[in-house]
Each structure stands twice: as structure tokens, then as C-alpha cells.
Short mmCIF file of C-alpha atoms in Angstrom, two decimals:
data_model
loop_
_atom_site.label_atom_id
_atom_site.label_comp_id
_atom_site.label_asym_id
_atom_site.label_seq_id
_atom_site.Cartn_x
_atom_site.Cartn_y
_atom_site.Cartn_z
CA MET M 21 0.00 0.00 0.00
CA HIS M 22 2.87 2.33 0.85
CA LEU M 23 4.47 1.84 -2.57
CA ILE M 24 1.15 2.35 -4.34
CA LEU M 25 0.59 5.69 -2.58
CA PHE M 26 4.17 6.73 -3.30
CA LEU M 27 3.73 5.99 -7.01
CA PHE M 28 0.32 7.73 -6.99
CA PHE M 29 1.72 10.96 -5.53
CA GLY M 30 4.75 10.70 -7.81
CA GLY M 31 2.47 10.36 -10.85
CA ILE M 32 0.45 13.40 -9.75
CA CYS M 33 3.70 15.33 -9.29
CA VAL M 34 4.97 14.45 -12.77
CA ALA M 35 1.57 15.15 -14.38
CA GLY M 36 1.38 18.53 -12.65
CA ALA M 37 4.90 19.39 -13.81
CA VAL M 38 4.11 18.46 -17.40
CA ASN M 39 0.84 20.44 -17.20
CA LEU M 40 2.82 23.40 -15.86
CA LEU M 41 4.96 23.38 -19.01
CA VAL M 42 2.16 22.98 -21.57
CA GLN M 43 -0.28 25.57 -20.18
CA ARG M 44 -0.63 28.78 -22.17
CA HIS M 45 -1.98 30.93 -19.36
CA PRO M 46 0.43 31.81 -16.52
CA ILE M 47 -2.23 31.49 -13.80
CA ASN M 48 -2.97 27.92 -14.88
CA SER M 49 0.76 27.17 -14.81
CA ALA M 50 1.03 28.55 -11.28
CA LEU M 51 -1.93 26.43 -10.17
CA SER M 52 -0.24 23.37 -11.69
CA LEU M 53 2.80 24.22 -9.60
CA VAL M 54 0.55 24.21 -6.52
CA VAL M 55 -0.48 20.66 -7.44
CA VAL M 56 3.19 19.67 -7.71
CA MET M 57 3.94 21.18 -4.28
CA ALA M 58 0.95 19.45 -2.68
CA SER M 59 1.89 16.07 -4.15
CA LEU M 60 5.45 16.54 -2.85
CA ALA M 61 3.94 17.13 0.59
CA GLY M 62 2.17 13.79 0.22
CA GLU M 63 5.51 12.17 -0.62
CA TYR M 64 7.07 13.71 2.49
CA LEU M 65 4.22 12.34 4.61
CA LEU M 66 4.86 8.87 3.24
CA LEU M 67 8.55 9.23 4.10
CA GLY M 68 7.65 10.03 7.71
CA ALA M 69 8.62 13.70 7.61
CA GLU M 70 5.38 15.26 8.82
CA PHE M 71 6.97 18.59 9.73
CA VAL M 72 8.57 18.97 6.29
CA ALA M 73 5.22 18.10 4.67
CA ALA M 74 3.43 20.75 6.72
CA ILE M 75 6.07 23.34 5.88
CA GLN M 76 5.82 22.36 2.21
CA VAL M 77 2.10 23.09 2.23
CA ILE M 78 2.27 26.24 4.37
CA VAL M 79 5.34 27.90 2.90
CA TYR M 80 5.61 26.72 -0.70
CA ALA M 81 2.09 25.74 -1.75
CA GLY M 82 0.70 28.57 0.35
CA ALA M 83 2.85 31.65 0.73
CA ILE M 84 5.28 31.39 -2.19
CA MET M 85 2.58 30.45 -4.69
CA VAL M 86 0.35 33.28 -3.48
CA LEU M 87 3.31 35.60 -4.09
CA PHE M 88 3.79 34.17 -7.60
CA ILE M 89 0.10 34.46 -8.45
CA PHE M 90 -0.01 38.00 -7.05
CA THR M 91 2.98 38.93 -9.23
CA ILE M 92 1.39 37.37 -12.32
CA MET M 93 -1.85 39.24 -11.69
CA LEU M 94 0.02 42.47 -10.96
CA LEU M 95 1.79 42.18 -14.30
CA ASN M 96 -1.54 41.44 -16.00
CA ALA M 97 0.06 38.60 -17.94
CA GLY M 98 -2.25 37.23 -20.58
CA GLU M 99 -2.11 34.16 -22.74
CA GLU M 100 1.29 33.47 -24.24
CA GLU M 101 1.96 33.68 -27.92
CA ARG M 102 3.27 30.48 -29.47
CA SER M 103 6.27 30.60 -31.74
CA LYS M 104 7.88 27.99 -33.95
CA GLY M 105 10.65 27.36 -31.49
CA SER M 106 14.35 27.81 -31.61
CA ARG M 107 16.67 25.63 -33.63
CA ILE M 108 19.34 26.02 -30.97
CA ALA M 109 16.90 24.81 -28.31
CA ILE M 110 16.10 21.75 -30.39
CA LEU M 111 19.72 21.07 -31.30
CA LEU M 112 20.91 21.39 -27.69
CA GLY M 113 17.76 20.43 -25.79
CA VAL M 114 17.00 17.03 -27.32
CA PRO M 115 20.54 15.65 -26.87
CA SER M 116 20.70 17.14 -23.35
CA VAL M 117 17.46 15.42 -22.35
CA ALA M 118 18.70 12.14 -23.86
CA ILE M 119 22.03 12.40 -22.00
CA GLY M 120 20.22 13.30 -18.76
CA GLY M 121 17.89 10.32 -19.16
CA VAL M 122 20.80 7.97 -19.74
CA LEU M 123 22.63 9.34 -16.67
CA VAL M 124 19.54 8.94 -14.47
CA ALA M 125 18.97 5.38 -15.73
CA TRP M 126 22.65 4.51 -15.20
CA THR M 127 22.60 5.94 -11.66
CA LEU M 128 19.41 4.05 -10.79
CA LEU M 129 20.77 0.78 -12.15
CA ARG M 130 24.15 1.23 -10.49
CA HIS M 131 22.68 1.98 -7.07
CA SER M 132 19.69 -0.35 -7.24
CA ASN M 133 21.20 -2.72 -4.67
CA THR M 134 21.43 -0.07 -1.93
CA PRO M 135 19.36 -0.93 1.11
CA SER M 136 16.15 0.98 1.68
CA VAL M 137 15.93 3.44 4.56
CA PRO M 138 13.51 2.38 7.28
CA MET M 139 10.57 4.64 7.92
CA PHE M 140 11.17 7.47 10.46
CA ALA M 141 14.96 6.98 10.17
CA LEU M 142 15.43 10.37 8.54
CA PRO M 143 15.41 13.53 10.67
CA GLY M 144 11.86 14.78 11.02
CA ASP M 145 11.99 16.49 14.40
CA PRO M 146 11.52 20.27 13.98
CA ARG M 147 14.51 20.95 16.23
CA VAL M 148 16.83 18.85 14.08
CA ILE M 149 15.47 20.33 10.85
CA ALA M 150 15.87 23.86 12.20
CA ARG M 151 19.47 23.10 13.15
CA PHE M 152 20.15 21.80 9.63
CA LEU M 153 18.36 24.71 7.99
CA PHE M 154 19.68 27.63 10.03
CA ARG M 155 23.16 26.37 10.86
CA ASP M 156 24.40 23.82 8.35
CA PHE M 157 22.46 25.00 5.27
CA LEU M 158 21.96 28.69 6.05
CA LEU M 159 23.79 29.97 2.96
CA PRO M 160 21.80 27.86 0.43
CA PHE M 161 18.58 28.81 2.25
CA GLU M 162 19.32 32.54 1.96
CA VAL M 163 20.61 32.25 -1.61
CA THR M 164 17.32 30.59 -2.58
CA SER M 165 15.28 33.39 -1.05
CA VAL M 166 17.38 36.02 -2.84
CA LEU M 167 17.02 34.13 -6.15
CA ILE M 168 13.23 34.07 -5.77
CA LEU M 169 13.24 37.81 -5.10
CA ILE M 170 15.47 38.48 -8.13
CA ALA M 171 13.21 36.32 -10.32
CA ILE M 172 10.14 38.30 -9.30
CA MET M 173 11.91 41.62 -9.88
CA GLY M 174 13.09 40.40 -13.28
CA ALA M 175 9.56 39.36 -14.21
CA VAL M 176 8.28 42.81 -13.29
CA VAL M 177 10.98 44.50 -15.39
CA LEU M 178 10.45 42.20 -18.38
CA ALA M 179 6.68 42.56 -18.28
CA SER M 180 6.63 46.34 -17.87
CA LYS M 181 4.93 47.91 -20.83
CA PRO M 182 6.90 50.40 -22.94
CA GLU M 183 3.95 52.85 -22.78
CA SER M 184 4.47 53.20 -19.04
CA VAL M 185 7.93 54.67 -19.55
CA ALA M 186 7.69 58.46 -19.69
CA ARG M 187 8.91 59.70 -23.04
CA PRO M 188 8.91 63.36 -24.01
CA SER M 189 6.46 63.97 -26.82
CA ALA M 190 6.39 66.79 -29.34
CA ALA M 191 3.52 68.52 -27.50
CA GLU M 192 5.26 68.40 -24.13
CA PRO M 193 7.54 71.48 -24.56
CA ALA M 194 4.52 73.56 -25.62
CA GLN M 195 2.57 72.36 -22.59
CA ARG M 196 5.49 73.22 -20.34
CA GLU M 197 5.67 76.77 -21.80
CA ALA M 198 1.93 77.22 -21.27
CA ARG M 199 2.24 76.13 -17.63
CA GLU M 200 5.11 78.56 -17.11
CA LEU M 201 3.09 81.41 -18.65
CA VAL M 202 0.13 80.63 -16.40
CA ALA M 203 2.43 80.45 -13.38
CA SER M 204 4.11 83.77 -14.25
CA GLY M 205 0.69 85.38 -14.77
CA ARG M 206 -0.35 84.32 -11.27
CA GLU M 207 2.76 85.85 -9.76
CA ARG M 208 1.96 89.32 -11.17
#
């Protein structure tokens, strides 16, 4: 039963990730990412890490995804336009995926005789996890938060509309002169 649930949540995770990539609307992609995060929380529960599962739901599926959806809505991102694709992406992407698949298969076959970890053998106590997170892995934790912030700022910059940038028009100098005349008339 444990293996069946593990495969079920893993299948939902993979399906959500694939759906995230094929969606045309950014909100739907973000909601697919919520499904991925929730299925990962289910995987953590099956591994006996209840605290990590709760944090996964509260922090990632909750707070971070709300931030992403808020940013998408703030940018008023509509449906994406589809293009033909890049030849470079095809020439480099397909062989890279094939090489990555071969490496994953080789690693799984090479380490298939490793013993399984008994349930509850991994650290799941909040005190132990906090020690790992804020002492041993503090730098990667902070780098991740800065990367998320930079990604959001980059999305805002890339999605800003050119009309919102103030450009001087031909009528603007005349309007400025008229304002100055009105202001000098008031002073008299």
C-alpha cells in the first residue's frame, strides 16, 4: 500500500509538472505548480517527515505560490503567444534530455542494490530540521530566497509595458511653456 501511494503521488507530481509546461496561461501554470507542491507534501508524509510536509504546504504551496500568483496578476500577464521554437533549443535540448535520461537510468541501475531506509529513520523532528536549515544550510537557504526575489523583480521589469515609460512627446515642450506662462501670470 505504501508503494502504491508513493507511485500515486509521484504520478500526480509528474503530471502537474508536465501540465505546468504545456499551459498557455500563466495562472494555470502557477496552479499546476501548486499541485506539484501538494503532491510533494504527500511524498514527504509517506517518508515520515510530517513537519517537512506541513512546511511544504504552508510555505511553498501557500505563501510562495500566493506571491507568484499576485505577481502574475500584478503584471496582467495574458495568454502566451506560441512561436515555432528555436533551432538552438532543439539542437541542444534534445541531446541534453537524452544524456540526462541515460545518466539517471545509469545511476538508478548502479545503485539499485542499496538498502532501503527504514521509515522514520530520517530527521523529522523540527529541532533537528531547524538546526540543519539555520546552521548547516543557512547559505543555500538565503541564496534561494534572494534568487526568488530576483526572479520576481526580473519578471516585473520584463513585463513592464513600454507605454508606461515616460517619453517626451512633441507637445510636451509647448505644454510646459503654457504652464510657465500661467504660473508667471499668477505671480503678477
